[in-house]
Structures are given as C-alpha cells and as structure tokens.
C-alpha positions as MATLAB code, in Angstrom:
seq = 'XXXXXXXXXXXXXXXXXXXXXXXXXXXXXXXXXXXXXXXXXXXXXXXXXXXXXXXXXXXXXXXXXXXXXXXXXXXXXXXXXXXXXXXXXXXXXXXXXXXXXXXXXXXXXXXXXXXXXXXXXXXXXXXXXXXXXXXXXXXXXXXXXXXXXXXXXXXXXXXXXXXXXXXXXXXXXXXXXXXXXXXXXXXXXXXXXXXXXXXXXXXXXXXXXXXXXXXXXXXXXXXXXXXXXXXXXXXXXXXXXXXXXXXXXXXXXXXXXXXXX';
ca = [
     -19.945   10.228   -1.080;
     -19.717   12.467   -4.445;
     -16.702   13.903   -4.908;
     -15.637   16.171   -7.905;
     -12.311   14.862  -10.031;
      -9.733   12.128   -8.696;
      -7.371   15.268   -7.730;
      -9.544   16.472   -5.392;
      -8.012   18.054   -1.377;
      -6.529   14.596    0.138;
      -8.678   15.251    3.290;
     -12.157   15.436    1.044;
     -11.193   11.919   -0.651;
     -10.221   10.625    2.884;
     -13.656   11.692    4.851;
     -15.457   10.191    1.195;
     -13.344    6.971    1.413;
     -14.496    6.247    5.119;
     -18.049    6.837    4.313;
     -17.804    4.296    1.516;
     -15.602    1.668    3.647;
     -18.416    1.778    6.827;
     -21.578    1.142    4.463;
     -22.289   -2.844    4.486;
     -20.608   -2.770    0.936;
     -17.544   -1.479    2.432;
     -17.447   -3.646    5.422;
     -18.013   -6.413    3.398;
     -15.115   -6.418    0.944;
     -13.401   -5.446    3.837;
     -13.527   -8.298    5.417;
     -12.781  -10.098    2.149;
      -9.644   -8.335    1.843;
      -8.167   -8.650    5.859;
      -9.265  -12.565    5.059;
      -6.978  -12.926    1.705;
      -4.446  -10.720    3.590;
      -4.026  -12.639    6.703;
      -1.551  -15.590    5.481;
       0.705  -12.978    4.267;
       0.508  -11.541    7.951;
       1.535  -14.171    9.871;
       5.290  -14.469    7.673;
       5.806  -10.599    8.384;
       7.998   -9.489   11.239;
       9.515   -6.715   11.715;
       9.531   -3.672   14.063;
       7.848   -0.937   11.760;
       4.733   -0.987    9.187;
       3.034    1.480    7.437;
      -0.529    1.028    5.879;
      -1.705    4.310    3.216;
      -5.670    4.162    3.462;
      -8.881    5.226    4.044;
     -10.477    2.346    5.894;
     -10.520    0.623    8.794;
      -6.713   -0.996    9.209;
      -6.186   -4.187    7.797;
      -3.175   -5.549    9.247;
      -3.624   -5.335   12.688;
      -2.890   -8.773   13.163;
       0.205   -8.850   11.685;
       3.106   -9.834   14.645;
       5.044   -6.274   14.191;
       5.919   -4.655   17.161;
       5.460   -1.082   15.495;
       2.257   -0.960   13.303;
       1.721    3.028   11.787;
      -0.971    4.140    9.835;
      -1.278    7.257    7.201;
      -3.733   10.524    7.431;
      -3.255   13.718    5.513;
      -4.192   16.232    8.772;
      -3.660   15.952   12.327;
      -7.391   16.054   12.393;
      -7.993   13.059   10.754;
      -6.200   11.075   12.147;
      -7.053    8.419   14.222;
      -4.306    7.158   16.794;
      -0.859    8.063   18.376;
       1.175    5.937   15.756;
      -0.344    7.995   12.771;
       2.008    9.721   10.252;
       0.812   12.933    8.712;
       1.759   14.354    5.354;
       1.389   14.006    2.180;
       1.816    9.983    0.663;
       4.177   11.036   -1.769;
       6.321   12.597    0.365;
       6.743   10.102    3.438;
       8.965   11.898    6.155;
      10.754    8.476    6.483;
      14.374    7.415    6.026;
      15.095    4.501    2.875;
      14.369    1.161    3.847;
      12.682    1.106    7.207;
       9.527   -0.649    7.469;
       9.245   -4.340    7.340;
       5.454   -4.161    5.527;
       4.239   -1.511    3.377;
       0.090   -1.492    1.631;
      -1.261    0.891   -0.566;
      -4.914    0.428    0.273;
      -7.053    1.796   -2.511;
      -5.082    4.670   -3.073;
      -3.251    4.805   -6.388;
      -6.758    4.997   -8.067;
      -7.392    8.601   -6.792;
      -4.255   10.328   -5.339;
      -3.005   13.227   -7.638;
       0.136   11.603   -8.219;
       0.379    7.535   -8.171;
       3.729    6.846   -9.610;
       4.948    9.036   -6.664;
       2.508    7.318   -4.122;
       4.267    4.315   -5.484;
       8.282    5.715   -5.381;
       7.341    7.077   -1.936;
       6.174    3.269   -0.563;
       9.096    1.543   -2.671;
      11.638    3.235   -1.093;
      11.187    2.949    2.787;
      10.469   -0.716    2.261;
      13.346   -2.823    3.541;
      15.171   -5.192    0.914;
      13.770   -8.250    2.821;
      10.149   -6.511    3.371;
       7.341   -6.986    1.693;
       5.081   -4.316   -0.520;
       0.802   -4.978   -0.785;
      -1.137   -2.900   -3.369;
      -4.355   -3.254   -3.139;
      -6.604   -2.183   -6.272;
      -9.604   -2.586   -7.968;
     -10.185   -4.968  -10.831;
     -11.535   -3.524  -13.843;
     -13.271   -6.547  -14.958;
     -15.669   -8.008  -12.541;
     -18.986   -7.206  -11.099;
     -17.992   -4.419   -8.941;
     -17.315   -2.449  -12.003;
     -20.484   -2.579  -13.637;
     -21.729    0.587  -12.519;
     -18.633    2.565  -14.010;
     -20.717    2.150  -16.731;
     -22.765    5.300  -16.007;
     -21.102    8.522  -15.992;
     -22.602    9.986  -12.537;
     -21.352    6.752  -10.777;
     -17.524    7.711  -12.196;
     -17.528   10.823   -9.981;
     -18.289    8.852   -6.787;
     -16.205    6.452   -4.389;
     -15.580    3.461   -4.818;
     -15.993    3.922   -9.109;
     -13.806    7.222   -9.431;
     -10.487    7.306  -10.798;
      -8.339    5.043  -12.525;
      -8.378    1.702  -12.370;
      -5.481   -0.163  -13.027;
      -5.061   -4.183  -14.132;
      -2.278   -6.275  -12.145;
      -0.285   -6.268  -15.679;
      -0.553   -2.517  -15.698;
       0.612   -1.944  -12.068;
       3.531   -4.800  -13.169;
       5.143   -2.329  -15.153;
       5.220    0.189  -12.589;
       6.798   -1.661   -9.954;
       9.809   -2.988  -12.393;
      10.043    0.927  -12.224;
      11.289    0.872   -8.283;
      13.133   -2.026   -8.939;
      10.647   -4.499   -7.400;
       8.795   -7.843   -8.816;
       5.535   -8.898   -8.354;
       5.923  -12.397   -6.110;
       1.428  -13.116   -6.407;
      -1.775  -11.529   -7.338;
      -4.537  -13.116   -4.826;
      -8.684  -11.997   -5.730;
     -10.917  -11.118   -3.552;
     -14.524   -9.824   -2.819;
     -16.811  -12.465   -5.440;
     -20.151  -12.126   -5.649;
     -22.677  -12.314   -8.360;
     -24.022   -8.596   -9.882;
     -25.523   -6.268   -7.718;
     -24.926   -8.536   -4.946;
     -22.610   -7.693   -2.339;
     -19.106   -9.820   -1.450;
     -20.164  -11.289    1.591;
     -21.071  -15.128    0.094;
     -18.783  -17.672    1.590;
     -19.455  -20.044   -1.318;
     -18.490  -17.545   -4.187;
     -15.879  -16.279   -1.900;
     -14.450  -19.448   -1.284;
     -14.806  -20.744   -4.624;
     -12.944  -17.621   -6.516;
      -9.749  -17.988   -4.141;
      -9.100  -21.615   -4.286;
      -9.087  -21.428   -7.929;
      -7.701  -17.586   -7.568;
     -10.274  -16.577  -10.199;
      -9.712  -12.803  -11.608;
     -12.986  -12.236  -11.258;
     -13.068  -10.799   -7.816;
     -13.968   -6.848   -7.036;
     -10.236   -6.201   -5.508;
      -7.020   -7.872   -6.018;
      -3.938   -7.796   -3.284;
      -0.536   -7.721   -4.972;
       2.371   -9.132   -3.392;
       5.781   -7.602   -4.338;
       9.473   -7.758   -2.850;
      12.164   -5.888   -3.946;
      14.340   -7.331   -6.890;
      17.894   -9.232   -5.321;
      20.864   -6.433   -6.534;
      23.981   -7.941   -7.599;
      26.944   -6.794   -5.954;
      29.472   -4.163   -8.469;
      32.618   -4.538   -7.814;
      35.298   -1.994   -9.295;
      38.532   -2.288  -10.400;
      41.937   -1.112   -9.603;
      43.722   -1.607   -6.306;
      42.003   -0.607   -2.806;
      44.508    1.786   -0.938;
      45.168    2.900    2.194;
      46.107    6.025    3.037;
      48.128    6.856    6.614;
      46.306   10.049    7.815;
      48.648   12.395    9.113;
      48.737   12.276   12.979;
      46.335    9.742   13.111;
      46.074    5.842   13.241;
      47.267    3.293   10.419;
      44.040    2.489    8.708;
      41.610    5.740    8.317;
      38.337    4.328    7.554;
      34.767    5.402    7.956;
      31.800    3.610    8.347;
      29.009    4.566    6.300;
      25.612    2.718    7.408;
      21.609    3.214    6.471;
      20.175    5.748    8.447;
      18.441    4.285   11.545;
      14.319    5.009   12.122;
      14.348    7.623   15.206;
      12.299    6.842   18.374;
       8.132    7.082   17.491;
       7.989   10.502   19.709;
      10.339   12.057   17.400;
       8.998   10.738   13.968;
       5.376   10.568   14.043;
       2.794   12.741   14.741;
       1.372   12.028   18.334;
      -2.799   12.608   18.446;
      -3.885   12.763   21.925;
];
C-alpha cells in the first residue's frame, strides 16, 4: 500500500486506497463512519447522489432514488451508476444532486480546492455536502510520526483540521452546519470498541481518527436592480416577448454516466 507522493496517477491512489479500506483497520473505521453517517441519511431525499471515494460506499442506505458513485477509469469501476473522470472536473450540470461526500479524498488528490469547487457546485441549494477527513490529532496519527509511514495510505498527504477545511468552504459559498468524530480507540488499537466509540460521540470528543463535516450552502439574498422593467412589443409577434431561462435539467443515467457491464 506504498505509494510515492500525494500527486501520484488517480488510478494508483484508488487500487492503494481499497487495499487500505478492506484490511480490518479499514473495515473498522468504516463501519465507524457509515454508523456516525446514518442519521444524516435518513433526512436526505432526493433523486441523485454522488459519493468521491475509494472504499466501500457509505451511503447506501440513504432513501435516494439515484445513488452514483466516482472512479477515475472505466476499469475501476465498480457498477452501472459509476461516473468516470477526473473529481475536479465532474461532467455534471450546477446544482443537481441532493447529497454530495468527499470520502478521504482532499488529503491526496493533486488538486483539493478544485475537488472541493467541483462537489460545491453540483450540490443543490437545499442539499447537503459531507467531507470526510482525517484528524490530525488523535491516535490514528501517531504513526505520521515516522517518515516511511508518510508515504503510505492512510498517513500520506495532507491532513487538514475542521477549522482549516472551514475556510475553504466559505470559499464556495457554503457553511459548516456540524463536525461529528468518529473511529476512538486507544493507541495502536483499532476503532472497533463500542465503549470508546460510544463514549467519544455522545460527548462528540475531537479525539476520534476521522471527522464527518456537515455543510449546506449559505441562503443568497435576492438583488434587486433599479430602474423600470420594460416591455418591448416584438415586431410580428405577441404582446409580451419573454423567455424563460431555467437550471439545466440532469439528463437520463444512459446518457450521463458511464454504464460498466
């Protein structure tokens, strides 16, 4: 699970990233994380989501009708509803998915604040947006200490605090709503103790190996110009000459995503 520099090919860090996620560590805080997820779930409808990650998917039981998931090559990818490209470059139009996460993924992409953009903009105004990142300061992070852990998954790249990843989203207009930690356990233990894990969420300790951010987008005032609203009488044509002008509609699944037999 070694792998060179945080910019390394998207498909290398993706085969890496599944290794880590199906080792007992991985399954573990895995099943952590779909736990602290789940109430946020079950207030989520919609017809279209879209979850950027390299594990297993975590909102599968989440009521939308449309659930997609993200892979950089065809051959990686693991279902009919699967987009492929690039995840700062989303082939999607603005503000047509009803639940976007970033699992794990603005540690070691080559471009984050794009990552981020990208995820911002084809949420809806009433969706919701779920980052989930590693916490810098708790006992999953110990063995960042040592340099020849730093070039391996899960301790490569940059970790990020909730305050830092604040900043960013006030960038794409959006507002953190709660940060929820997961995955406690005691050093070089493993987060699969229901007593610590229990424990660190009812008191929402920062202590925890992951953290989920939930963020909406921030409410926009309506602007409202001045001067007088005219209408003009097109020549030849009716008495009002208006056109409507609405937000592009998501086309059928066939014609958007990438079908994998």
């Amino acid at each position: 699970m070694s792998i060179s520099h945080p910019g390394s090919s998207l498909p290398a860090l993706v085969r890496d990233g599944r290794r880590f996620w199906a080792t007992p560590q991985g399954q573990a805080l895995h099943h952590a994380e779909r736990a602290c997820l789940g109430p946020v779930c079950e207030g989520v409808f919609g017809v279209h989501s879209l979850e950027l990650g390299m594990g297993d998917p975590l909102a599968d039981m989440c009521p939308v009708r449309h659930p997609m998931r993200w892979s950089p090559t065809r051959e990686l990818a693991q279902g009919p509803s699967t987009l492929v490209c690039t995840p700062d470059a989303l082939p999607l139009p603005d503000g047509c998915l009803s639940l976007v996460i970033v699992h794990h993924l603005l540690e070691v992409v080559p471009d984050p604040h794009h990552l981020l953009q990208e995820a911002a903009r084809v949420t809806r105004d009433d969706g919701r947006l779920i980052l989930f990142g590693w916490m810098p300061l708790s006992a999953g992070a110990l063995p960042r200490v040592w340099p020849a852990r730093r070039r391996r998954l899960p301790w490569c790249g940059h970790w990020r605090t909730p305050g830092r990843l604040r900043d960013w989203l006030a960038f794409v207009d959006f507002r953190i709503e709660r940060v929820d930690y997961c995955g406690f356990h005691l050093p070089g233990g493993m987060p699969r103790n229901a007593a610590l894990e229990t424990l660190g969420r009812r008191y929402n300790l920062p202590l925890g190996d992951s953290y989920m951010i939930q963020a909406s987008r921030r409410s926009q005032l309506a602007q409202t110009q001045g001067g007088r609203l005219q209408f003009g009488r097109p020549f030849g044509g009716s008495a009002l000459g208006a056109t409507r002008v609405g937000q592009p509609r998501l086309s059928p699944p066939q014609e958007r995503m990438t079908e994998v037999d």
